[in-house]
mmCIF file of C-alpha atoms in Angstrom:
data_model
loop_
_atom_site.group_PDB
_atom_site.id
_atom_site.type_symbol
_atom_site.label_atom_id
_atom_site.label_comp_id
_atom_site.label_asym_id
_atom_site.label_seq_id
_atom_site.Cartn_x
_atom_site.Cartn_y
_atom_site.Cartn_z
ATOM 1 C CA MET A 445 0.000 0.000 0.000
ATOM 2 C CA THR A 446 2.848 2.416 0.726
ATOM 3 C CA ARG A 447 3.833 2.514 -2.942
ATOM 4 C CA VAL A 448 0.551 4.375 -3.599
ATOM 5 C CA TYR A 449 1.444 6.986 -0.977
ATOM 6 C CA TYR A 450 4.952 7.430 -2.368
ATOM 7 C CA LYS A 451 3.872 7.713 -6.009
ATOM 8 C CA GLU A 452 5.571 10.683 -7.707
ATOM 9 C CA ALA A 453 7.056 11.916 -4.410
ATOM 10 C CA VAL A 454 10.079 14.194 -4.781
ATOM 11 C CA GLY A 455 10.856 14.571 -1.078
ATOM 12 C CA ALA A 456 9.771 13.222 2.294
ATOM 13 C CA PHE A 457 9.806 13.721 6.039
ATOM 14 C CA ILE A 458 10.147 10.840 8.449
ATOM 15 C CA VAL A 459 9.002 11.809 11.936
ATOM 16 C CA PHE A 460 9.711 10.160 15.265
ATOM 17 C CA ASP A 461 8.746 11.021 18.832
ATOM 18 C CA VAL A 462 11.749 12.012 21.006
ATOM 19 C CA THR A 463 9.880 10.862 24.117
ATOM 20 C CA ARG A 464 9.492 7.279 22.846
ATOM 21 C CA VAL A 465 12.692 5.550 21.729
ATOM 22 C CA ALA A 466 10.642 2.790 20.029
ATOM 23 C CA THR A 467 9.491 5.308 17.408
ATOM 24 C CA PHE A 468 13.146 6.058 16.596
ATOM 25 C CA ASP A 469 13.768 2.339 16.069
ATOM 26 C CA ALA A 470 11.145 2.371 13.276
ATOM 27 C CA VAL A 471 12.933 5.175 11.375
ATOM 28 C CA VAL A 472 15.303 2.764 9.594
ATOM 29 C CA LYS A 473 12.368 0.610 8.450
ATOM 30 C CA TRP A 474 10.511 3.625 7.024
ATOM 31 C CA LYS A 475 13.633 4.986 5.295
ATOM 32 C CA GLY A 476 14.379 1.587 3.757
ATOM 33 C CA ASP A 477 10.806 1.268 2.526
ATOM 34 C CA LEU A 478 10.889 4.774 1.055
ATOM 35 C CA ASP A 479 14.213 4.227 -0.725
ATOM 36 C CA ALA A 480 13.048 0.876 -2.117
ATOM 37 C CA LYS A 481 9.813 2.222 -3.561
ATOM 38 C CA VAL A 482 10.554 5.705 -4.894
ATOM 39 C CA GLN A 483 13.549 7.250 -6.635
ATOM 40 C CA LEU A 484 14.345 10.334 -8.635
ATOM 41 C CA PRO A 485 14.439 9.929 -12.436
ATOM 42 C CA ASP A 486 18.220 9.400 -12.256
ATOM 43 C CA GLY A 487 17.705 6.481 -9.816
ATOM 44 C CA SER A 488 18.950 8.268 -6.700
ATOM 45 C CA PRO A 489 16.816 8.372 -3.548
ATOM 46 C CA ILE A 490 14.490 11.290 -2.985
ATOM 47 C CA PRO A 491 15.649 13.749 -0.312
ATOM 48 C CA CYS A 492 14.338 12.761 3.093
ATOM 49 C CA VAL A 493 14.592 14.872 6.240
ATOM 50 C CA LEU A 494 14.312 13.291 9.670
ATOM 51 C CA LEU A 495 12.163 15.163 12.199
ATOM 52 C CA ALA A 496 12.712 14.588 15.924
ATOM 53 C CA ASN A 497 9.292 15.748 17.107
ATOM 54 C CA LYS A 498 8.172 16.832 20.592
ATOM 55 C CA CYS A 499 11.500 18.544 21.300
ATOM 56 C CA ASP A 500 9.646 20.655 23.883
ATOM 57 C CA GLN A 501 9.475 17.532 26.111
ATOM 58 C CA GLN A 502 12.012 15.271 27.881
ATOM 59 C CA LYS A 503 14.125 13.425 25.258
ATOM 60 C CA GLU A 504 15.167 9.779 25.223
ATOM 61 C CA GLY A 505 18.052 8.102 23.397
ATOM 62 C CA ILE A 506 20.381 9.260 20.631
ATOM 63 C CA VAL A 507 18.550 12.537 20.021
ATOM 64 C CA ASN A 508 20.285 13.887 23.144
ATOM 65 C CA SER A 509 23.547 13.952 21.159
ATOM 66 C CA PRO A 510 23.448 16.196 18.064
ATOM 67 C CA THR A 511 26.809 14.794 16.915
ATOM 68 C CA LYS A 512 25.474 11.229 17.009
ATOM 69 C CA MET A 513 22.295 12.317 15.211
ATOM 70 C CA GLU A 514 24.372 13.945 12.442
ATOM 71 C CA GLU A 515 26.412 10.762 12.057
ATOM 72 C CA TYR A 516 23.255 8.610 12.077
ATOM 73 C CA CYS A 517 21.666 10.741 9.350
ATOM 74 C CA ARG A 518 24.780 10.554 7.150
ATOM 75 C CA GLU A 519 24.972 6.752 7.564
ATOM 76 C CA LYS A 520 21.281 6.225 6.804
ATOM 77 C CA GLY A 521 21.107 8.640 3.854
ATOM 78 C CA PHE A 522 18.970 11.406 5.341
ATOM 79 C CA ALA A 523 19.320 14.871 3.819
ATOM 80 C CA GLY A 524 19.348 16.323 7.339
ATOM 81 C CA TRP A 525 17.437 16.395 10.608
ATOM 82 C CA PHE A 526 15.608 18.884 12.788
ATOM 83 C CA GLU A 527 14.353 18.884 16.338
ATOM 84 C CA THR A 528 10.749 19.998 16.017
ATOM 85 C CA SER A 529 7.611 20.565 18.016
ATOM 86 C CA ALA A 530 4.351 20.546 16.115
ATOM 87 C CA LYS A 531 2.585 21.724 19.273
ATOM 88 C CA GLU A 532 4.870 24.731 19.829
ATOM 89 C CA ASN A 533 5.638 25.312 16.115
ATOM 90 C CA ILE A 534 9.384 24.892 16.638
ATOM 91 C CA ASN A 535 11.533 24.406 13.509
ATOM 92 C CA ILE A 536 8.579 23.327 11.360
ATOM 93 C CA GLU A 537 9.078 26.084 8.784
ATOM 94 C CA GLU A 538 12.855 25.655 8.805
ATOM 95 C CA ALA A 539 12.558 21.913 8.187
ATOM 96 C CA ALA A 540 10.071 22.445 5.358
ATOM 97 C CA ARG A 541 12.252 25.142 3.800
ATOM 98 C CA SER A 542 15.285 22.839 3.976
ATOM 99 C CA LEU A 543 13.442 19.983 2.264
ATOM 100 C CA VAL A 544 12.007 22.254 -0.433
ATOM 101 C CA ASN A 545 15.491 23.659 -1.133
ATOM 102 C CA LYS A 546 16.853 20.125 -1.560
ATOM 103 C CA ILE A 547 13.956 19.246 -3.882
ATOM 104 C CA LEU A 548 14.543 22.370 -5.990
ATOM 105 C CA LEU A 549 18.281 21.696 -6.145
ATOM 106 C CA ASN A 550 17.596 18.143 -7.387
ATOM 107 C CA ASP A 551 15.124 19.506 -9.934
ATOM 108 C CA LYS A 552 17.662 22.026 -11.205
ATOM 109 C CA LEU A 553 20.339 19.318 -11.499
ATOM 110 C CA LEU A 554 17.966 16.946 -13.298
ATOM 111 C CA GLN A 555 16.842 19.682 -15.700
ATOM 112 C CA SER A 556 20.427 20.551 -16.592
ATOM 113 C CA ASN A 557 21.128 16.848 -17.258
ATOM 114 C CA ASP A 558 17.991 16.590 -19.425
ATOM 115 C CA SER A 559 18.757 19.675 -21.529
ATOM 116 C CA LYS A 560 20.122 17.447 -24.303
ATOM 117 C CA ASP A 561 17.031 15.210 -24.284
ATOM 118 C CA ASN A 562 14.703 16.221 -27.120
ATOM 119 C CA ASP A 563 11.748 14.347 -25.596
ATOM 120 C CA LYS A 564 11.675 16.667 -22.571
ATOM 121 C CA PHE A 565 11.040 20.379 -22.445
ATOM 122 C CA ALA A 566 10.687 23.150 -19.891
ATOM 123 C CA LEU A 567 7.379 24.958 -19.689
ATOM 124 C CA ASP A 568 7.463 28.433 -21.132
ATOM 125 C CA HIS A 569 6.955 31.091 -18.449
ATOM 126 C CA LYS A 570 3.914 32.467 -20.305
ATOM 127 C CA ILE A 571 2.256 29.071 -20.555
ATOM 128 C CA ALA A 572 3.016 28.240 -16.919
ATOM 129 C CA ASN A 573 1.252 31.444 -15.895
ATOM 130 C CA GLY A 574 -1.768 30.836 -18.128
ATOM 131 C CA GLU A 575 -0.779 33.361 -20.793
ATOM 132 C CA ASN A 576 -1.079 31.166 -23.839
ATOM 133 C CA GLY A 577 -2.120 33.779 -26.361
ATOM 134 C CA ARG A 578 -5.790 32.769 -26.523
ATOM 135 C CA SER A 579 -8.595 35.238 -26.099
ATOM 136 C CA SER A 580 -9.881 35.626 -22.545
ATOM 137 C CA GLY A 581 -13.359 34.526 -23.631
ATOM 138 C CA GLY A 582 -12.407 30.928 -24.374
ATOM 139 C CA LYS A 583 -11.338 28.097 -22.208
ATOM 140 C CA SER A 584 -7.568 28.169 -21.800
ATOM 141 C CA CYS A 585 -5.328 25.158 -21.689
ATOM 142 C CA ALA A 586 -1.537 25.042 -21.523
ATOM 143 C CA CYS A 587 -1.247 21.556 -23.044
#
């Protein structure tokens, strides 16, 4: 079933609860499942950021050592990690911004590699913004 959820994904968050070490143990399973079922067009894994949620509460395990968390993320192929609190809105925007930047960087790299491929094309700015040269009275389509 997870393949349906991952379909056409270009980035992901994996979230664990810093107050329950058992949720951290499941991180490797989720990352392995993600990497096995979705890749970028060049075959590399999609960027995935690890979120250590509930950082406003007492922490258990490895998350108490930022150095160990950095090493863990490098070993497991995460694009980075953030201590977050959904309740207190801590680092949510920063984590999202980081993931989006990694997605855009991958997109830019893939587009530059595809520039020699005649079957692919970039959308014209005018078409992408709905300015396709048709009269405003008709139905517009950028296809």
